[in-house]
XYZ file of C-alpha atoms in Angstrom:
678
model
C 0.027 -0.144 -0.275
C 1.154 3.313 -1.491
C 2.144 5.626 1.587
C 0.553 9.251 1.317
C 2.426 12.554 1.370
C 1.858 14.410 4.957
C 4.101 17.016 4.535
C 2.772 19.774 4.410
C 4.426 24.003 5.058
C 4.619 23.483 8.687
C 6.076 19.972 8.913
C 10.052 21.147 9.940
C 12.218 20.345 6.973
C 15.665 18.161 8.084
C 18.906 19.242 6.716
C 21.004 16.149 8.170
C 22.344 18.423 11.556
C 19.500 20.606 12.119
C 16.264 21.617 11.320
C 14.001 24.314 10.208
C 10.680 24.415 12.063
C 8.844 25.379 9.160
C 8.808 25.303 4.769
C 7.993 29.677 4.779
C 10.954 31.143 3.404
C 11.239 35.453 4.388
C 12.859 36.256 1.324
C 16.259 38.707 1.244
C 15.040 42.483 1.268
C 17.320 45.174 1.271
C 15.202 47.785 3.684
C 17.658 50.501 3.709
C 18.192 50.335 7.617
C 21.370 48.186 6.347
C 22.759 51.823 6.021
C 20.826 54.009 8.589
C 21.565 55.350 11.791
C 20.713 53.145 14.393
C 19.403 50.580 11.245
C 20.534 47.839 13.135
C 18.768 48.393 15.922
C 15.571 48.746 13.889
C 16.189 45.663 11.986
C 16.208 43.275 14.854
C 12.891 44.607 15.930
C 11.881 44.927 12.229
C 13.673 41.055 12.392
C 11.502 39.925 15.436
C 8.642 41.135 14.367
C 9.018 37.928 11.843
C 9.836 35.286 13.791
C 7.235 35.440 16.212
C 4.649 35.095 14.096
C 6.421 31.329 12.889
C 8.154 32.495 9.679
C 11.042 29.606 9.844
C 13.809 30.759 7.827
C 15.057 34.606 7.421
C 16.753 35.855 4.919
C 18.238 39.107 6.150
C 18.823 41.867 2.769
C 21.991 41.522 0.387
C 25.386 41.895 2.144
C 27.985 43.017 0.221
C 31.786 41.211 0.811
C 34.561 43.874 -0.159
C 33.822 47.894 -1.131
C 34.202 46.194 -4.883
C 30.703 44.725 -4.534
C 28.922 47.182 -2.404
C 25.577 48.419 -4.346
C 26.293 51.621 -3.465
C 29.540 54.238 -1.965
C 27.790 53.634 1.657
C 26.058 50.233 1.437
C 26.702 47.610 4.021
C 29.258 45.465 3.977
C 30.507 42.273 6.745
C 34.321 42.650 6.725
C 35.700 43.571 9.640
C 35.011 41.670 13.090
C 33.895 44.680 14.383
C 30.958 44.568 12.201
C 29.768 41.191 14.306
C 28.468 43.324 17.169
C 25.794 44.366 14.959
C 24.739 41.668 13.253
C 24.144 39.724 16.807
C 21.464 42.523 17.966
C 18.897 40.193 14.654
C 20.628 37.076 14.710
C 19.432 37.099 19.067
C 16.184 38.555 18.544
C 15.329 36.324 15.953
C 16.697 33.012 17.768
C 14.654 33.467 20.892
C 11.509 32.514 19.071
C 12.948 29.735 17.441
C 13.100 30.379 13.941
C 16.803 30.429 12.150
C 18.278 33.625 10.442
C 20.896 33.724 6.935
C 23.439 36.525 5.920
C 22.664 37.641 2.154
C 26.432 37.665 0.979
C 25.824 39.635 -2.297
C 28.135 41.600 -4.965
C 26.837 43.970 -7.045
C 28.887 43.177 -10.045
C 28.081 45.492 -12.628
C 25.095 46.274 -10.951
C 26.838 48.919 -8.643
C 26.404 52.345 -8.052
C 29.615 53.591 -7.725
C 32.958 53.871 -10.403
C 34.841 51.354 -8.605
C 32.313 47.862 -9.364
C 34.249 45.380 -11.990
C 32.467 42.109 -13.163
C 33.513 39.012 -15.180
C 34.164 41.197 -17.956
C 34.315 44.729 -19.223
C 30.774 45.929 -19.326
C 28.472 48.018 -18.670
C 25.025 47.538 -17.322
C 21.723 49.833 -18.067
C 20.578 50.017 -14.812
C 24.107 51.736 -13.643
C 25.346 55.181 -15.027
C 29.479 53.340 -14.291
C 31.068 51.257 -16.533
C 32.550 48.246 -14.763
C 36.001 46.638 -15.570
C 37.227 43.460 -15.889
C 38.266 41.283 -12.497
C 41.424 40.352 -12.202
C 42.286 37.044 -11.743
C 43.954 37.820 -8.614
C 41.365 40.258 -7.593
C 39.310 36.855 -8.304
C 41.097 34.946 -5.601
C 40.756 37.911 -3.098
C 37.685 37.689 -4.229
C 36.930 34.731 -3.245
C 38.378 34.949 0.504
C 36.472 38.111 1.109
C 33.693 35.529 0.650
C 35.629 32.971 3.060
C 35.311 35.938 5.315
C 32.442 37.200 5.456
C 30.613 33.614 5.937
C 32.951 33.237 8.807
C 31.660 36.776 11.079
C 28.305 35.571 9.428
C 28.927 32.426 11.753
C 30.625 34.359 14.189
C 27.965 37.282 14.512
C 24.455 33.830 15.458
C 23.351 33.435 11.833
C 22.614 30.409 10.756
C 23.958 30.483 7.341
C 24.236 32.417 4.432
C 22.935 32.575 1.059
C 25.039 33.606 -1.836
C 23.321 35.722 -4.341
C 23.822 34.179 -8.162
C 20.717 35.182 -9.091
C 19.557 38.031 -10.779
C 22.357 39.793 -13.096
C 24.737 40.328 -9.869
C 28.486 39.613 -9.963
C 28.471 36.082 -10.219
C 25.264 35.655 -12.380
C 28.048 37.852 -14.556
C 30.040 34.740 -14.318
C 27.519 32.252 -14.657
C 26.302 34.505 -18.079
C 27.726 33.947 -21.772
C 26.030 37.454 -22.249
C 27.953 39.196 -20.040
C 31.563 36.918 -19.246
C 33.528 36.966 -21.988
C 36.549 35.883 -20.476
C 39.764 33.581 -22.402
C 40.643 32.538 -19.353
C 40.017 29.556 -16.845
C 36.421 31.603 -15.702
C 35.283 32.297 -18.762
C 34.702 30.544 -22.177
C 32.855 27.377 -21.553
C 30.459 25.812 -19.263
C 32.254 24.587 -16.823
C 35.021 27.748 -16.433
C 32.222 29.726 -16.281
C 30.812 27.586 -12.949
C 34.392 27.661 -11.645
C 34.270 30.794 -9.269
C 30.850 30.418 -7.230
C 32.811 26.434 -6.732
C 35.798 27.604 -6.283
C 33.228 30.045 -2.857
C 31.596 27.584 -1.820
C 34.154 24.824 -1.633
C 36.233 27.347 0.297
C 33.228 28.142 3.096
C 32.505 24.546 3.391
C 36.611 24.467 4.418
C 36.997 26.735 6.376
C 33.536 27.003 8.499
C 32.481 22.630 8.465
C 29.634 20.797 7.252
C 26.807 21.841 10.149
C 26.486 25.488 8.575
C 23.646 26.498 5.994
C 24.596 27.281 2.933
C 21.813 28.602 0.207
C 22.567 29.348 -3.326
C 20.249 31.429 -5.018
C 20.654 30.403 -8.586
C 18.614 31.841 -11.524
C 17.371 29.514 -13.254
C 15.486 31.697 -15.812
C 17.931 34.634 -16.731
C 15.394 35.960 -19.017
C 18.097 37.777 -20.882
C 20.003 37.487 -24.486
C 22.606 35.073 -23.420
C 21.901 33.900 -20.525
C 21.966 30.512 -19.575
C 20.707 27.528 -21.507
C 17.605 25.232 -18.882
C 20.979 22.049 -19.713
C 23.332 24.637 -18.202
C 21.010 25.655 -15.224
C 20.206 21.907 -14.359
C 24.179 20.463 -14.665
C 25.548 23.396 -12.619
C 22.107 22.452 -10.151
C 24.001 19.186 -9.611
C 27.626 20.620 -9.016
C 25.599 23.124 -6.908
C 25.046 20.081 -4.746
C 27.819 18.114 -4.924
C 29.162 21.199 -3.939
C 27.104 20.231 -0.066
C 25.146 23.520 -0.804
C 21.740 22.252 1.898
C 19.736 24.955 -0.375
C 18.872 25.987 -3.986
C 16.775 29.227 -3.536
C 14.810 29.968 -7.416
C 16.613 33.341 -8.716
C 14.071 34.942 -11.025
C 15.519 37.140 -13.944
C 17.917 40.281 -14.497
C 17.246 42.915 -13.207
C 17.886 44.871 -16.937
C 14.911 41.886 -18.479
C 12.655 44.018 -20.519
C 9.735 41.173 -18.889
C 8.521 42.159 -15.566
C 8.911 39.389 -12.621
C 7.241 40.709 -9.525
C 4.729 43.597 -10.483
C 1.525 43.675 -9.589
C 0.483 42.942 -13.776
C 2.366 39.569 -12.534
C 0.563 36.628 -12.491
C 0.450 34.774 -8.648
C 2.854 31.895 -8.964
C 3.857 32.546 -12.175
C 7.628 30.755 -11.811
C 6.567 27.646 -9.568
C 7.284 25.669 -12.895
C 10.729 26.207 -13.008
C 11.397 25.546 -9.575
C 9.276 22.083 -9.959
C 11.418 21.351 -12.925
C 14.887 21.708 -11.072
C 13.371 19.971 -8.076
C 12.825 16.854 -10.167
C 17.230 16.951 -11.234
C 18.490 17.312 -7.899
C 17.971 16.046 -4.195
C 18.464 18.698 -1.755
C 15.737 21.206 -0.730
C 14.258 23.512 -3.764
C 12.903 26.882 -3.085
C 10.130 28.692 -5.496
C 9.003 32.353 -4.896
C 8.225 35.542 -7.234
C 4.200 36.930 -7.211
C 3.568 34.215 -3.974
C 1.216 36.189 -1.331
C -1.301 33.607 -0.509
C -1.142 31.343 2.859
C -3.850 28.882 0.376
C -1.874 28.912 -2.393
C 1.528 28.567 0.287
C 0.238 25.025 1.436
C -0.643 23.849 -1.807
C 3.028 24.189 -3.350
C 4.474 22.114 -0.491
C 1.060 19.681 -0.425
C 1.893 18.959 -4.419
C 5.666 18.505 -4.106
C 6.515 21.737 -6.667
C 9.177 22.719 -4.015
C 10.531 21.814 -1.072
C 9.837 25.650 0.727
C 7.837 28.821 -0.331
C 9.626 32.353 -0.643
C 7.137 35.231 0.220
C 9.475 38.383 0.716
C 7.151 41.519 0.637
C 4.424 39.819 2.150
C 6.153 40.215 5.018
C 5.948 43.786 4.757
C 2.204 43.785 4.364
C 1.737 41.243 7.056
C 4.073 40.394 10.013
C 2.194 37.603 11.459
C 1.190 35.886 8.157
C 2.473 32.950 8.460
C 0.799 32.554 11.672
C -2.352 33.574 10.059
C -1.607 30.761 8.065
C -0.747 28.164 10.829
C -3.987 29.023 11.887
C -6.410 29.016 9.441
C -6.885 33.043 9.479
C -6.391 34.056 5.842
C -9.281 36.682 6.325
C -6.524 38.668 9.065
C -4.062 38.713 6.246
C -2.529 42.350 4.593
C -2.071 40.688 1.826
C 0.607 42.036 -0.650
C -0.550 43.248 -3.124
C 2.742 43.413 -5.419
C 2.762 47.828 -5.818
C 6.531 48.676 -5.335
C 5.734 51.457 -3.970
C 6.665 51.791 -0.830
C 9.173 49.004 -1.070
C 11.445 49.184 -4.167
C 10.575 52.071 -5.285
C 11.734 53.847 -1.905
C 15.217 51.182 -2.354
C 15.867 52.969 -5.276
C 16.139 56.097 -4.231
C 18.285 55.517 -1.276
C 15.340 55.610 0.647
C 14.547 53.053 3.994
C 11.477 50.647 2.550
C 8.520 50.582 4.308
C 4.954 48.950 3.097
C 1.529 50.785 1.107
C -0.259 48.471 3.382
C 1.201 48.297 6.442
C 3.253 51.929 7.291
C 4.318 50.394 10.376
C 6.856 47.799 7.695
C 10.972 48.330 8.581
C 9.824 51.484 11.060
C 8.488 49.485 13.248
C 10.441 51.571 16.487
C 8.609 54.519 15.979
C 4.885 52.631 17.023
C 3.670 52.149 20.262
C 1.580 48.820 20.680
C -0.571 50.172 23.226
C -4.108 50.448 23.955
C -5.364 54.430 24.061
C -5.210 56.178 27.189
C -8.913 57.535 27.111
C -10.675 55.897 24.918
C -12.932 58.140 22.130
C -15.627 58.053 19.981
C -14.996 59.322 16.479
C -16.496 60.070 13.752
C -14.594 59.362 10.277
C -16.528 60.513 7.082
C -15.301 59.157 4.032
C -13.827 55.699 3.086
C -11.123 55.732 1.112
C -7.254 54.403 2.418
C -6.698 57.077 4.564
C -9.930 57.155 6.506
C -9.950 53.273 6.824
C -6.547 52.983 7.832
C -7.364 55.442 10.741
C -9.952 53.878 11.539
C -8.805 50.267 11.712
C -5.532 51.258 14.100
C -7.435 54.091 16.935
C -10.317 50.330 16.943
C -6.755 48.380 18.075
C -5.973 51.500 20.272
C -9.813 51.037 21.431
C -11.434 53.906 19.939
C -14.955 53.356 19.265
C -15.236 54.447 15.525
C -17.820 55.331 12.983
C -17.072 55.696 9.282
C -19.424 57.683 6.867
C -19.130 56.966 3.393
C -21.190 58.728 0.219
C -21.078 55.894 -1.679
C -22.938 52.298 -1.667
C -19.037 50.639 -0.676
C -15.532 51.569 0.421
C -12.078 51.471 -0.645
C -12.167 54.661 -2.346
C -9.787 55.146 -5.057
C -8.645 51.382 -5.113
C -12.380 50.350 -5.807
C -11.678 52.117 -8.820
C -7.686 50.592 -9.001
C -9.345 47.848 -9.127
C -10.817 48.354 -12.202
C -7.914 47.960 -14.545
C -6.595 45.018 -15.872
C -2.650 44.030 -13.922
C -4.385 45.758 -10.169
C -7.248 42.921 -9.197
C -4.453 42.779 -6.716
C -5.954 45.983 -4.634
C -9.435 43.837 -4.306
C -7.049 41.943 -1.861
C -6.688 45.025 0.175
C -10.432 45.928 0.152
C -11.010 43.032 1.340
C -8.722 42.937 4.132
C -10.526 46.843 5.535
C -14.114 44.674 5.208
C -12.961 42.555 7.457
C -11.086 44.360 10.191
C -14.095 46.542 10.139
C -16.367 43.132 11.599
C -13.702 42.526 13.615
C -13.504 45.408 15.784
C -16.869 46.607 15.401
C -16.400 49.079 13.939
C -19.763 51.478 12.779
C -20.094 51.719 8.797
C -23.381 54.042 6.925
C -22.894 53.781 3.539
C -24.819 55.766 1.429
C -24.541 58.229 3.832
C -23.766 61.781 2.130
C -22.590 63.831 5.641
C -23.508 67.624 5.783
C -22.483 70.099 9.029
C -25.220 69.288 10.623
C -24.822 66.094 10.872
C -22.145 66.559 12.699
C -22.126 69.517 14.889
C -25.151 68.562 17.063
C -23.575 64.773 17.750
C -22.547 62.717 20.837
C -18.685 62.668 18.718
C -15.295 63.823 20.225
C -12.902 64.142 17.308
C -13.718 64.555 13.466
C -11.533 62.494 10.739
C -12.057 63.849 8.099
C -10.660 61.861 4.664
C -13.341 63.091 2.448
C -11.184 62.216 -0.472
C -10.692 64.218 -3.823
C -12.885 65.356 -6.696
C -11.737 65.243 -10.279
C -10.272 68.701 -11.717
C -12.071 69.695 -14.376
C -9.619 71.862 -17.243
C -11.017 74.757 -18.736
C -11.540 73.945 -22.373
C -14.552 75.011 -24.933
C -17.024 72.662 -24.918
C -16.161 70.558 -22.110
C -19.940 69.758 -21.364
C -20.128 68.014 -24.830
C -22.070 64.726 -24.944
C -18.182 63.217 -25.204
C -16.794 63.820 -22.910
C -16.774 61.913 -19.778
C -14.794 61.682 -16.647
C -12.883 58.642 -15.238
C -14.477 57.882 -12.350
C -17.770 57.872 -13.591
C -16.302 55.399 -16.635
C -15.367 53.273 -13.760
C -17.760 53.626 -11.190
C -20.657 53.258 -13.296
C -18.923 51.568 -16.148
C -19.439 52.569 -19.345
C -19.449 51.282 -22.565
C -16.999 53.459 -24.902
C -16.414 54.535 -28.129
C -13.968 53.016 -31.627
C -12.177 55.809 -30.856
C -10.771 57.792 -27.296
C -8.987 60.543 -26.401
C -7.524 60.872 -22.604
C -6.739 64.353 -21.428
C -4.113 64.158 -18.899
C -1.300 60.878 -19.119
C -0.603 61.353 -15.285
C -1.072 57.367 -13.583
C -4.542 57.674 -13.746
C -4.744 58.353 -17.317
C -2.340 55.628 -18.113
C -4.666 53.556 -16.199
C -7.309 54.262 -17.862
C -5.724 53.650 -21.302
C -5.321 49.727 -19.901
C -8.990 49.849 -18.494
C -10.010 51.293 -22.543
C -7.228 48.672 -24.288
C -9.146 45.188 -23.294
C -12.568 43.857 -24.671
C -15.318 43.476 -20.956
C -14.435 39.436 -20.492
C -11.272 39.165 -21.590
C -9.127 36.701 -20.174
C -6.490 38.724 -18.459
C -2.774 38.457 -18.507
C -2.623 39.210 -14.754
C -4.794 36.149 -14.231
C -3.658 34.517 -16.696
C -0.575 32.919 -16.677
C 0.338 31.169 -20.292
C -1.493 34.175 -21.861
C 1.293 36.215 -19.553
C 3.810 34.485 -20.950
C 3.247 34.842 -24.430
C 2.778 38.391 -23.971
C 6.275 39.040 -23.030
C 8.247 36.383 -24.248
C 8.411 33.728 -22.026
C 9.429 30.488 -23.454
C 8.068 28.051 -20.529
C 9.295 25.190 -22.862
C 13.039 27.010 -22.287
C 14.664 26.088 -25.779
C 16.675 29.232 -26.057
C 19.445 31.112 -23.667
C 17.113 32.963 -21.115
C 14.324 30.913 -21.465
C 13.093 33.775 -24.063
C 10.647 33.998 -26.874
C 8.915 36.529 -29.535
C 6.795 38.472 -27.896
C 3.498 38.774 -29.033
C 1.512 41.719 -27.703
C -2.103 42.390 -27.663
C -3.066 45.320 -29.664
C -5.646 47.622 -28.084
C -9.332 46.873 -28.790
C -9.809 50.804 -29.748
C -8.112 53.366 -31.428
C -6.201 55.606 -28.366
C -4.605 59.045 -28.039
C -2.567 59.700 -24.557
C -2.582 63.378 -24.314
C -0.736 65.549 -22.397
C 0.084 69.419 -22.310
C 3.718 69.425 -20.725
C 6.066 68.534 -23.233
C 8.063 65.473 -20.912
C 7.923 62.097 -20.798
C 4.513 61.073 -20.202
C 3.994 58.997 -17.398
C 7.083 61.545 -14.898
C 5.974 60.332 -11.675
C 5.553 57.230 -12.225
C 6.713 54.144 -9.538
C 9.738 53.830 -10.611
C 10.551 49.994 -10.474
C 7.001 50.086 -12.643
C 7.194 52.625 -14.520
C 8.822 51.445 -17.657
C 6.258 48.258 -17.310
C 3.667 50.996 -17.842
C 5.284 52.951 -20.558
C 5.991 49.544 -22.664
C 2.547 48.143 -21.983
C 1.071 51.650 -24.240
C 3.493 50.496 -26.885
C 2.616 47.552 -27.079
C -0.701 47.800 -27.940
C 0.233 50.292 -30.245
C -1.397 53.872 -27.230
C -0.776 57.155 -29.256
C 1.196 59.180 -27.201
C 0.372 62.878 -28.083
C 3.181 65.526 -25.756
C 3.132 69.280 -25.856
C -0.663 69.857 -26.455
C -2.590 72.451 -26.249
C -6.118 72.195 -25.923
C -8.552 73.958 -27.800
C -12.150 73.084 -28.040
C -14.521 69.886 -28.014
C -17.772 69.950 -30.933
C -19.430 66.584 -32.567
C -16.853 66.748 -34.906
C -14.593 65.845 -31.851
C -10.825 67.341 -29.660
C -8.929 70.126 -31.499
C -5.376 70.539 -30.344
C -2.656 71.937 -31.748
C 0.597 69.545 -31.164
C 3.719 70.772 -33.246
C 2.618 74.050 -33.730
C -0.299 72.686 -36.308
C -3.951 72.430 -35.738
C -5.944 68.995 -35.737
C -9.406 67.854 -34.334
C -9.099 64.128 -33.350
C -12.016 62.155 -35.171
C -13.474 60.890 -31.741
C -16.288 59.122 -30.179
C -15.685 59.643 -26.073
C -13.060 62.039 -24.451
C -11.783 60.900 -21.329
C -10.442 63.551 -18.500
C -8.100 62.434 -15.995
C -5.972 65.972 -15.904
C -5.899 65.606 -11.736
C -7.816 65.625 -9.257
C -8.792 68.300 -6.082
C -8.567 68.050 -2.389
C -12.581 67.223 -1.374
C -12.291 70.296 1.977
C -15.368 71.330 1.653
C -16.715 70.152 4.948
C -13.197 69.966 7.119
C -13.295 73.434 6.221
C -16.756 74.466 7.350
C -16.357 71.951 10.599
C -13.035 74.105 11.471
C -15.788 76.948 11.727
C -18.663 75.725 12.844
C -17.637 71.868 15.852
C -15.386 73.476 18.387
C -13.969 69.329 18.722
C -11.233 68.152 17.331
C -11.115 67.372 13.745
C -8.507 66.505 11.760
C -7.905 66.041 8.022
C -5.946 63.446 5.924
C -5.981 61.759 2.942
C -6.362 63.521 -0.454
C -8.181 65.374 1.262
C -5.718 67.160 2.661
C -2.778 66.843 -0.080
C -4.042 65.846 -3.643
C -0.957 66.878 -5.897
C -0.914 62.542 -7.252
C -3.225 60.252 -5.939
C -1.191 58.753 -3.212
C -2.270 55.340 -1.288
C 0.697 54.878 0.202
C 0.695 58.430 2.272
C -2.672 58.574 2.813
C -2.488 54.623 4.689
C 0.417 56.011 6.264
C -1.572 59.182 7.152
C -4.081 57.704 8.635
C -2.032 54.987 10.918
C 0.113 57.611 12.893
C -2.721 60.091 13.458
C -4.310 56.897 15.937
C -0.807 56.553 17.061
C -0.811 60.262 18.130
C -3.745 60.211 19.549
């Protein structure tokens, strides 16, 4: 009789000489705290919040083994004994809660943002302004020593092991791929030569530190760039890693310079588990799968189905430090899900700022918040159930205040409720789902379809009023703006209007881009973000892995209608889009053949269409509809009245306070911080 496989997400992972208590790995994330003042004390608190909530293994943000390998001139490296004490702050608190922690050793190679960078060969990465010189053989020998030295110091600091970053296009990956390795010596040319450096690093670490020290190798299973590794090379290298006594192989997906999104919101969930599963079948050591896994049910199914031996979730631990415990207890409705927006995490890091999370502003800022009940419970009215009002209400209710929310619409979410209708932004549903669950759990009174007037508030029993009344769309002063062809983006999305085959969009900010995406799809069409195969075809990912880098010819979909995206300014459209996702949106417009016109002067609107001047020439865009996405204004009417007529404390947050750009990150942060200040 065949035995039933009983391994699940919370079955310990036995490495022989040690055990990891479950199959949940908190993936490496650089937070910016590594270089901040008192950053390691803050990191210790950050990691402790996750460790005490049942995570099995934590991987730190990437730490350089030497100066050349730093990501930027002031990036952190672990090379000297005096640095050990800072790292012990983190290992001690993690071990206190029964979790394990490994230091990721990351050499940036040509991805470094400083003039001293080196790579396998002389080359320049498109994401760095500096050109890397070819590292010498003597420097390679020194670099092997530096990796080993960092591993020794990591062990001294109390780390359970290390993860060697061999993917995402960093230094070691640059040796592995023909794209960047043009060397003629024993470290270049043949496959055996290209894998020599990482194998020598691993061999030296094992020799110096012994067998009872976890070594994880992050292997680039899909380079997603021209002249990347082939599938056969990935498999052969994985087997060599196993022979070298690597304990765990972690999945790496895509180089940072690849023109394919791999972790953004429009990437389907679990999009790359298939390659981890294929590699797992080739080797006998544990394999970790990763990228866009944000669901507890999915994580459990991955282990139950033997797709991988561990599941890596990185940003989901920013969104909810308690996600592992909540999965264990089956409290899926309480999980504040990562929506993969990148706005407060990766975008912040690429601006050299401390990371956080759009849906959880406390992430990486734990020391700024005191988890305590309010000194005095108050009855508070929150006017407006957008991201700012909801985040305030939930945080304030957790502190013991009695909260009533008034919302003029029949639904909650504000701009999130509109955003979730945009193809590729379906994850916003998760945040609204979380808000709804918390409202019920915390006994917050929610009154929908209630347009509040000052008379409703003036004589009420509330002790305090929070105005999160959001924004109203700005209507530009164009002759004929009240023509039947004209619709606002709010009406378009709220009422799900059906527009004609030719549409002009006035305004090329984030909302304009979203409306472009919305209008380019047929209603009822299968969306790439919800279908892996369609996503792979559109972006050119070859699941059959016939070519190096797993690339194939992309098959982009054309827009279902003719769309013009117009902007007054002559600057690049979408200038304020996310730093790490803006290129995806711009490329998406190009794929769909959207006609982008900048430097536009709007003349008038009539039955013939939209009259403009572009490049000094008058034009008439013969369109069926014109969608206005020309910015927004703060809705402060009620707050201003309250300041005059109500003698109780009044506060204004979110778009109602400032509406230069719709900024959910700022709105939620304001709501949470205000609740903690009262």
